[in-house]
Amino acid sequence: MTLATLKFSAETASLMASFGVDAKALTGGTLSVRSPINGEAIAAVAEISADDTRKAIDAAHKAFLEWRLVPAPQRGELIRLLGEELRAAKTELGRLVSIEVGKITSEGLGEVQEMIDICDFAVGLSRQLYGLTIATERAEHRMMETWHPLGVTGIISAFNFPVAVWSWNAALALVCGNSTIWKPSEKTPLTAIATQAIFEKAVKRYNAQGGKAPANLSTLLIGGRDIGEILVDHPKVPLISATGSTAMGRAVGPRVAARFGRSILELGGNNAAIVGLTADLDLTLRGVAFSAMGTAGQRCTTLRRLFVHESVYDTLVPRLIKAYGSVTIGNPLEAGNLIGPLIDKGSYERMQHALEAAKANGGKVHGGDRVRSDEAAEAFYVRPALVEMPEQCGPVVEETFAPILYVIKYANFDDALALNNDVPQGLSSSIFTNDIREAEAFVSDRGSDCGIANVNIGPSGAEIGGAFGGEKETGGGRESGSDSWKAYMRRQTNTVNYGRTLPLAQGVKFDI
Ligand code: NAD
């Protein structure tokens, strides 16, 4: 079957119906949705107005005022039900992710699995929103730290993880007692509408079993950057969690800070791996191939820079070039294809531009050409590009959101480590080595400066149990596991005097 003969409109409507979305929601709107698999227009959905956005924020604030009164473990029960609904809808939602974003089947399903995993994590968390008891210098006093709900959590998400990013934020924000309001990427409204419908199913079950989830606990705003900007500026949204490009974060961060709001910024990455002279090259080859080519290079954690020790360069790099030449590219829903399409034409053009710039800087390009354009003119499939670079310069220090791997030879471990850190972004990194000194140095204080640093696995493909995010131009935010939940709550220090005197701290006297 060629790409041109594939048709997704009817299947999309039937998938949406399976989540309970009315067919009318898919036609007649101003936002046109296309599948990157074959470029076909699959829906035209309605966009929210600026006025309605403001009303929605007010309604979300009201929902917060009620939800914060529900005990946290009972809030966790709603997320448990959400996890159940997601389990039931996994096949369909995973398929819709593939149709709307172009991910291969296992990655579409994996994205939904990630949503399920964070729900499980958040259910446990709902009984573990711990504060400290702190030693006090005053007799008959107790000092402690308590954590309280914050308010409306604004979520702005990128196209490449169209639903998982919402769940990382929403599952935590909701058990923490917040309401949420979500502005997904304008490129992926369908998976967002589906997710909202699945959430509403969970709410219905929750309330039917006696739960008290208010209306507008989770709100979806379909619209462009202007709608995101209203969220960013609104005083009733104390926390903005924004995932996307560094350019977006540069606009959003200062605006939220100007009103003393809080932000979690999850921005672009330019992730590297070092291959040491003792590396297991079979394992390295697999780790590099998945990290650099998987998801057609459209993960924030995609491997983009590879520093290879000179003693293994001539063994590893030809094997990698061979893998790049033979990897299967095509319809991501067809078993056997490992590389799906780029999201759109703009993405393809930026990739070609970066490859030209690499050549101008002395790079030797393998691959990178467009394939299957004769089958569907509006679908953009590329052979992943491996570029041998003489040094780290030009496009190598930028994030191009496409499958380009820049490979650079090194002689000295400390130089490779310096190169790893010598870019503006700081999301993920890894080292392939069997030398314990190199491995430990890489994850030490003098090692990688990224939010994620791995040994003998690539930089891409995080689990929800750890805190996720990065430093420098990646924005500094942390989401998902570990103690990331603290960003969704406000901390309060409480001192309680259970005595009959009033000793002042630091021995201060004030007798009246
Ligand atoms: P993008 O920056 O174009 O858009 C992301 C979202 O921000 C969209 O919903 C968009 O409408 C909104 N937006 C853009 N400008 C805005 C503004 N001024 N105010 C409010 N909202 C605004 O990103 P994209 O192309 O969808 O996604 C790819 C980028 O996202 C890559 O750079 C990738 O590295 C990054 N990303 C980062 C992470 C992470 O966790 N660090 C995860 C996924 C993607």
XYZ file of C-alpha atoms and ligand atoms in Angstrom:
556
model
C 0.000 0.000 0.000
C 1.427 3.437 -0.887
C 1.041 6.406 1.407
C -1.383 8.080 -1.018
C -3.886 5.244 -0.753
C -4.034 5.435 3.045
C -7.106 7.227 4.409
C -7.378 8.279 8.047
C -10.457 10.544 8.285
C -13.008 7.791 8.880
C -10.729 5.914 11.268
C -10.030 9.121 13.201
C -13.778 9.760 13.584
C -14.335 6.224 14.802
C -11.441 6.435 17.291
C -12.793 9.739 18.594
C -16.246 8.163 18.947
C -14.686 5.379 21.040
C -13.573 8.028 23.564
C -17.068 9.537 23.547
C -16.242 12.573 21.371
C -19.138 13.765 19.235
C -18.439 13.651 15.469
C -19.542 17.300 15.254
C -16.410 18.298 17.180
C -14.284 17.178 14.228
C -15.704 19.333 11.444
C -16.414 22.956 10.630
C -13.763 24.450 12.957
C -11.017 26.910 12.111
C -8.069 24.732 13.136
C -7.263 22.236 10.436
C -5.602 18.983 11.539
C -3.548 16.823 9.210
C -1.847 13.500 9.609
C 1.885 13.718 8.916
C 1.714 10.098 7.713
C 0.222 11.101 4.351
C -0.579 14.816 4.714
C -4.318 14.147 4.699
C -6.630 16.672 6.408
C -8.402 14.600 9.046
C -10.402 17.176 11.021
C -11.136 20.887 11.467
C -11.719 21.687 15.113
C -13.113 24.765 16.844
C -10.788 27.210 18.603
C -11.602 29.026 21.810
C -11.899 32.841 21.868
C -9.890 35.107 24.153
C -13.038 35.998 26.138
C -13.977 32.381 26.671
C -10.410 31.624 27.716
C -10.660 34.197 30.520
C -14.023 32.763 31.597
C -12.499 29.283 31.583
C -9.677 30.459 33.864
C -12.214 31.911 36.314
C -14.148 28.639 36.252
C -10.936 26.655 36.807
C -10.161 28.871 39.798
C -13.579 28.112 41.293
C -12.948 24.410 40.759
C -9.634 24.753 42.622
C -11.359 26.371 45.626
C -13.512 23.238 45.999
C -10.972 20.581 45.020
C -8.368 21.730 47.566
C -10.843 20.741 50.324
C -10.939 17.097 49.203
C -8.368 15.020 51.174
C -5.342 14.150 49.058
C -5.832 10.320 49.094
C -9.394 10.898 47.850
C -7.991 13.084 45.094
C -5.686 10.173 44.322
C -8.730 7.958 43.774
C -9.718 10.135 40.793
C -6.265 9.632 39.297
C -6.526 5.888 39.934
C -9.720 5.869 37.878
C -8.039 7.977 35.197
C -5.308 5.331 35.015
C -7.975 2.647 34.593
C -9.687 4.598 31.811
C -6.347 5.084 30.085
C -5.632 1.358 30.319
C -8.990 0.652 28.683
C -8.324 3.226 25.928
C -4.626 2.461 25.416
C -4.884 0.815 21.989
C -7.131 3.514 20.546
C -5.336 6.494 22.046
C -1.941 5.086 21.060
C -3.195 4.677 17.512
C -4.500 8.257 17.476
C -1.096 9.513 18.672
C 0.456 7.676 15.712
C -2.057 9.128 13.257
C -1.754 12.700 14.541
C 2.011 12.823 15.230
C 3.418 10.028 13.052
C 4.962 7.884 15.821
C 5.529 4.189 15.135
C 2.936 1.944 16.798
C 5.045 0.909 19.798
C 5.914 4.543 20.519
C 2.293 5.669 20.252
C 1.349 2.944 22.726
C 4.404 3.750 24.838
C 3.234 7.322 25.180
C -0.080 6.131 26.650
C 1.774 3.671 28.899
C 3.717 6.635 30.240
C 0.404 8.316 31.092
C -0.703 5.177 32.947
C 2.619 4.984 34.792
C 2.414 8.568 36.036
C -1.159 7.958 37.221
C 0.076 4.991 39.287
C 2.906 7.128 40.650
C 0.509 9.973 41.530
C -1.900 7.633 43.328
C 0.913 6.553 45.657
C 2.036 10.133 45.977
C -1.423 11.200 47.133
C -0.595 9.538 50.481
C 2.964 10.873 50.585
C 2.793 14.662 50.337
C 5.144 14.774 53.295
C 6.387 17.791 55.188
C 9.192 17.859 57.733
C 9.118 18.251 61.479
C 11.930 20.624 62.341
C 13.804 20.995 65.636
C 12.966 24.300 67.301
C 15.166 26.313 69.669
C 12.174 27.292 71.819
C 10.768 25.155 74.668
C 7.216 23.829 74.256
C 7.111 24.732 70.595
C 6.765 22.631 67.504
C 7.969 23.642 64.063
C 6.843 21.874 60.946
C 6.498 22.267 57.230
C 3.161 21.712 55.479
C 2.375 21.585 51.781
C -0.759 23.169 50.376
C -2.461 23.280 46.975
C -1.333 26.174 44.817
C -4.204 27.038 42.462
C -4.851 26.685 38.752
C -1.972 24.935 36.990
C -1.589 26.136 33.394
C -0.125 23.481 31.087
C 1.288 24.414 27.684
C 2.515 21.439 25.682
C 4.515 20.639 22.541
C 3.490 18.498 19.570
C 5.986 15.683 20.034
C 4.563 14.249 23.265
C 1.029 15.444 22.683
C -0.587 13.703 25.663
C 2.132 12.333 27.978
C 3.282 15.830 28.943
C -0.257 16.735 30.002
C -0.415 13.627 32.187
C 2.967 14.259 33.844
C 1.663 17.628 34.936
C -2.018 16.934 35.474
C -1.677 13.714 37.511
C 0.641 15.481 39.961
C -1.178 18.822 39.966
C -4.531 17.153 40.647
C -3.397 14.984 43.556
C -1.730 18.103 44.949
C -5.170 19.753 45.041
C -4.912 22.042 42.013
C -7.180 22.406 39.026
C -5.575 22.325 35.568
C -6.056 24.195 32.330
C -4.313 22.908 29.205
C -3.254 24.567 25.973
C -1.903 21.755 23.774
C 0.111 22.259 20.584
C -1.969 23.600 17.722
C -0.541 20.684 15.701
C -2.116 18.039 17.968
C -5.617 19.029 19.128
C -7.251 15.630 18.494
C -5.247 13.622 21.005
C -5.905 16.448 23.492
C -9.658 16.338 22.894
C -9.550 12.544 23.277
C -7.587 12.805 26.539
C -10.012 15.347 27.942
C -12.911 12.992 27.092
C -11.119 10.121 28.862
C -10.593 12.351 31.899
C -14.300 13.240 31.928
C -15.127 9.508 31.983
C -12.967 9.118 35.078
C -14.689 12.111 36.717
C -18.094 10.622 35.999
C -17.156 7.317 37.639
C -15.538 9.128 40.552
C -18.593 11.234 41.268
C -20.899 8.230 40.790
C -19.021 6.478 43.612
C -19.453 9.492 45.900
C -16.404 11.557 44.943
C -16.558 15.331 44.864
C -14.821 16.422 41.679
C -16.093 19.881 40.742
C -16.948 20.948 37.209
C -14.013 22.445 35.271
C -11.396 20.600 37.303
C -9.527 19.994 34.042
C -10.128 22.349 31.118
C -8.877 22.115 27.554
C -8.196 25.229 25.494
C -7.819 24.595 21.773
C -6.021 27.510 20.193
C -2.736 29.070 19.178
C 0.016 30.979 20.908
C -2.358 33.912 21.686
C -4.433 31.618 23.905
C -1.262 30.403 25.626
C -0.313 34.033 26.245
C -3.567 34.699 28.100
C -2.743 31.819 30.442
C 0.805 33.085 30.864
C -0.328 36.575 31.886
C -3.308 35.647 34.056
C -2.951 36.348 37.808
C -5.280 33.458 38.668
C -2.810 30.955 37.195
C -0.039 30.809 39.815
C 1.902 28.092 37.998
C 2.645 27.739 34.291
C 4.230 24.475 33.184
C 5.393 25.083 29.623
C 6.985 22.483 27.372
C 8.354 23.455 23.960
C 11.168 25.261 22.218
C 13.682 27.504 23.955
C 12.245 30.396 21.913
C 8.865 29.764 23.531
C 10.432 29.598 27.014
C 12.314 32.828 26.407
C 8.954 34.512 25.766
C 7.001 32.742 28.522
C 9.515 32.714 31.415
C 9.971 36.495 31.840
C 6.236 37.167 31.428
C 5.317 34.755 34.210
C 8.133 36.108 36.391
C 6.972 39.704 35.788
C 3.769 38.930 37.680
C 5.661 36.838 40.270
C 4.065 33.649 38.994
C 5.941 30.364 39.028
C 6.984 28.436 35.972
C 8.230 24.975 35.153
C 10.071 25.335 31.838
C 10.821 22.185 29.834
C 12.579 23.453 26.711
C 14.889 22.354 23.920
C 17.764 19.929 24.311
C 20.989 19.268 22.388
C 21.894 15.943 23.858
C 25.261 14.233 23.537
C 26.860 10.868 24.138
C 30.524 10.066 24.666
C 31.846 6.722 23.407
C 34.927 5.797 25.391
C 37.743 3.526 24.232
C 36.487 0.670 26.445
C 32.837 0.907 25.285
C 30.854 -2.223 24.409
C 30.382 -1.312 20.753
C 27.451 -3.654 20.049
C 25.485 -2.120 22.908
C 26.638 1.374 21.898
C 25.443 0.851 18.335
C 21.937 -0.077 19.517
C 21.835 2.710 22.106
C 22.928 5.332 19.602
C 20.596 4.093 16.853
C 17.473 4.304 19.022
C 18.410 7.592 20.691
C 19.396 9.365 17.489
C 16.966 7.968 14.910
C 13.940 6.951 17.023
C 10.820 9.145 16.800
C 12.468 10.535 13.629
C 14.727 12.653 15.849
C 11.732 14.482 17.325
C 12.268 13.892 21.025
C 13.566 16.605 23.310
C 16.045 13.958 24.510
C 17.078 12.800 21.004
C 20.807 12.159 20.682
C 22.202 14.923 18.464
C 25.977 14.946 19.186
C 28.260 11.902 19.420
C 31.873 12.144 20.605
C 33.776 8.997 19.643
C 37.223 8.087 20.953
C 39.764 7.994 18.129
C 40.698 4.365 18.868
C 37.155 3.073 18.188
C 36.011 5.661 15.611
C 36.907 3.591 12.544
C 35.137 0.528 13.967
C 31.969 2.169 15.230
C 31.234 4.935 12.736
C 31.152 2.768 9.566
C 28.751 0.391 11.385
C 26.567 3.343 12.315
C 26.609 4.688 8.749
C 25.484 1.233 7.574
C 22.611 1.206 10.102
C 21.588 4.693 8.965
C 21.541 3.491 5.350
C 19.407 0.434 6.049
C 16.867 1.595 8.659
C 13.283 1.191 7.455
C 11.386 4.419 6.818
C 7.686 4.690 6.049
C 4.127 4.436 7.322
C 4.649 4.275 11.097
C 1.571 2.079 11.505
C 3.104 -0.647 9.359
C 5.049 -3.264 11.324
C 8.741 -3.201 10.450
C 9.060 0.536 9.861
C 11.229 2.192 12.497
C 11.198 5.777 11.239
C 7.979 7.689 10.614
C 7.530 11.135 9.109
C 8.610 14.559 10.280
C 5.720 16.589 11.651
C 5.529 19.008 8.702
C 7.229 20.806 5.838
C 8.749 23.478 8.118
C 10.526 20.775 10.044
C 11.900 19.257 6.808
C 13.133 22.657 5.623
C 14.882 23.383 8.917
C 16.615 19.997 8.672
C 17.886 20.708 5.140
C 19.038 24.148 6.217
C 21.043 22.633 9.096
C 22.637 20.058 6.775
C 23.710 22.831 4.383
C 25.198 24.743 7.309
C 27.017 21.587 8.451
C 28.540 21.141 4.995
C 29.623 24.774 4.973
C 31.426 24.066 8.268
C 33.330 21.107 6.831
C 30.812 18.356 7.666
C 30.578 15.118 5.669
C 26.875 14.243 5.374
C 25.576 10.660 5.102
C 21.808 10.429 4.399
C 19.391 13.255 5.169
C 17.582 13.069 1.839
C 13.805 13.073 1.447
C 12.190 9.715 0.657
C 8.698 8.640 -0.472
C 7.827 12.140 -1.738
C 6.452 10.523 -4.923
C 3.823 8.744 -2.793
C 2.475 11.736 -0.855
C 3.617 15.267 -1.642
C 2.510 16.653 1.732
C 4.176 13.988 3.867
C 7.820 14.523 4.810
C 9.884 11.399 5.331
C 13.677 11.614 5.511
C 16.559 9.238 5.767
C 18.182 10.102 9.113
C 21.435 11.984 8.639
C 24.796 11.168 10.195
C 27.252 14.018 9.771
C 30.976 13.632 10.477
C 32.142 17.008 11.751
C 35.725 18.235 12.162
C 34.742 20.128 15.334
C 31.757 21.335 17.374
C 30.646 24.448 15.502
C 27.835 25.974 13.410
C 24.561 24.010 13.557
C 26.040 21.501 16.039
C 25.466 23.876 18.951
C 21.788 24.396 18.013
C 18.803 22.096 18.392
C 17.399 21.122 14.986
C 14.276 19.084 15.723
C 14.951 16.368 13.134
C 17.119 13.227 12.866
C 20.626 14.648 12.462
C 23.500 13.097 14.402
C 26.770 15.053 14.406
C 29.776 12.797 15.038
C 33.090 14.187 16.286
C 36.338 12.326 17.021
C 38.177 12.949 20.295
C 41.421 11.816 21.886
C 41.100 12.879 25.511
C 38.163 12.154 27.866
C 38.274 15.582 29.517
C 38.000 17.252 26.109
C 34.940 15.143 25.262
C 33.378 16.054 28.604
C 34.040 19.741 27.939
C 32.378 19.432 24.516
C 29.368 17.688 26.092
C 28.854 20.745 28.302
C 29.846 23.420 25.808
C 26.390 24.106 24.327
C 23.626 26.429 25.572
C 21.205 23.558 26.301
C 21.439 21.087 29.215
C 18.770 18.401 29.018
C 20.178 14.877 28.620
C 23.536 13.174 28.130
C 25.210 9.806 28.304
C 28.457 7.922 28.222
C 29.203 4.471 26.821
C 32.177 3.047 28.699
C 33.398 0.134 30.771
C 35.929 2.343 32.528
C 34.550 2.997 35.995
C 36.617 6.166 36.370
C 35.090 7.693 33.238
C 31.587 6.587 34.187
C 31.807 8.010 37.705
C 33.465 11.226 36.527
C 30.657 11.704 34.002
C 27.985 11.675 36.716
C 30.105 13.576 39.266
C 30.252 17.276 40.180
C 32.800 17.862 37.435
C 30.889 15.765 34.912
C 27.890 16.346 32.675
C 26.048 19.588 33.409
C 22.696 18.185 32.196
C 19.524 17.344 34.109
C 19.889 13.738 32.945
C 23.203 11.849 32.730
C 23.200 8.142 31.832
C 25.803 5.394 31.656
C 25.616 2.710 28.948
C 22.173 3.757 27.740
C 21.437 6.594 25.341
C 20.121 9.976 26.459
C 16.567 9.395 25.232
C 13.726 7.412 26.775
C 13.231 8.452 30.394
C 11.140 6.626 33.006
C 8.544 8.535 35.011
C 10.060 7.628 38.409
C 12.882 10.148 38.068
C 12.599 13.926 37.927
C 12.650 14.990 34.278
C 14.113 18.229 32.954
C 17.305 20.085 32.204
C 19.550 23.040 32.891
C 20.619 26.228 31.100
C 18.454 26.980 28.024
C 16.432 23.828 28.704
C 14.769 25.944 31.378
C 15.619 24.333 34.741
C 12.160 22.831 35.345
C 11.553 19.336 36.715
C 8.453 17.251 36.107
C 7.254 13.736 36.731
C 8.897 11.622 39.450
C 11.071 12.046 42.548
C 9.984 15.190 44.456
C 8.854 17.171 41.378
C 5.421 17.395 43.028
C 6.737 20.150 45.284
C 6.591 22.588 42.356
C 2.804 22.146 42.272
C 2.288 23.092 45.944
C 3.065 25.956 48.241
C 5.257 25.310 51.258
C 4.274 26.678 54.628
C 6.391 26.752 57.774
C 4.313 26.464 60.931
C 5.473 27.195 64.478
C 3.075 26.130 67.209
C 3.510 27.267 70.820
C 1.853 24.832 73.236
C 3.314 26.431 76.383
C 2.211 29.368 78.528
C 5.197 31.650 77.900
C 6.274 33.476 74.782
C 10.012 32.969 74.255
C 11.262 34.860 71.187
C 13.725 33.403 68.723
C 17.415 34.368 68.930
C 16.928 35.349 72.624
C 15.215 38.634 71.730
C 13.497 40.303 74.732
C 10.337 42.384 74.332
C 8.681 42.513 77.770
C 5.679 44.804 78.035
P 6.834 25.220 20.290
O 7.710 26.024 21.165
O 6.662 25.657 18.890
O 5.355 25.126 20.921
C 5.110 24.561 22.191
C 3.826 25.130 22.773
O 4.042 26.482 23.176
C 2.638 25.169 21.808
O 1.482 24.783 22.511
C 2.576 26.633 21.403
O 1.295 27.054 21.009
C 2.989 27.306 22.693
N 3.570 28.660 22.574
C 4.493 29.080 21.684
N 4.837 30.355 21.947
C 4.116 30.739 23.029
C 4.029 31.952 23.779
N 4.764 33.019 23.450
N 3.186 32.003 24.837
C 2.459 30.919 25.174
N 2.481 29.747 24.485
C 3.320 29.661 23.428
O 7.397 23.715 20.332
P 7.037 22.452 19.421
O 7.569 22.648 18.039
O 5.615 22.076 19.591
O 7.872 21.293 20.157
C 9.224 21.027 19.921
C 10.129 21.663 20.958
O 9.710 21.284 22.265
C 11.567 21.213 20.854
O 12.408 22.320 21.066
C 11.712 20.191 21.978
O 13.030 20.016 22.441
C 10.826 20.805 23.009
N 10.374 19.815 23.990
C 10.938 19.851 25.226
C 10.585 18.897 26.163
C 11.211 18.892 27.518
O 10.672 18.223 28.395
N 12.313 19.574 27.758
C 9.626 17.921 25.854
C 9.061 17.932 24.580
C 9.452 18.893 23.655
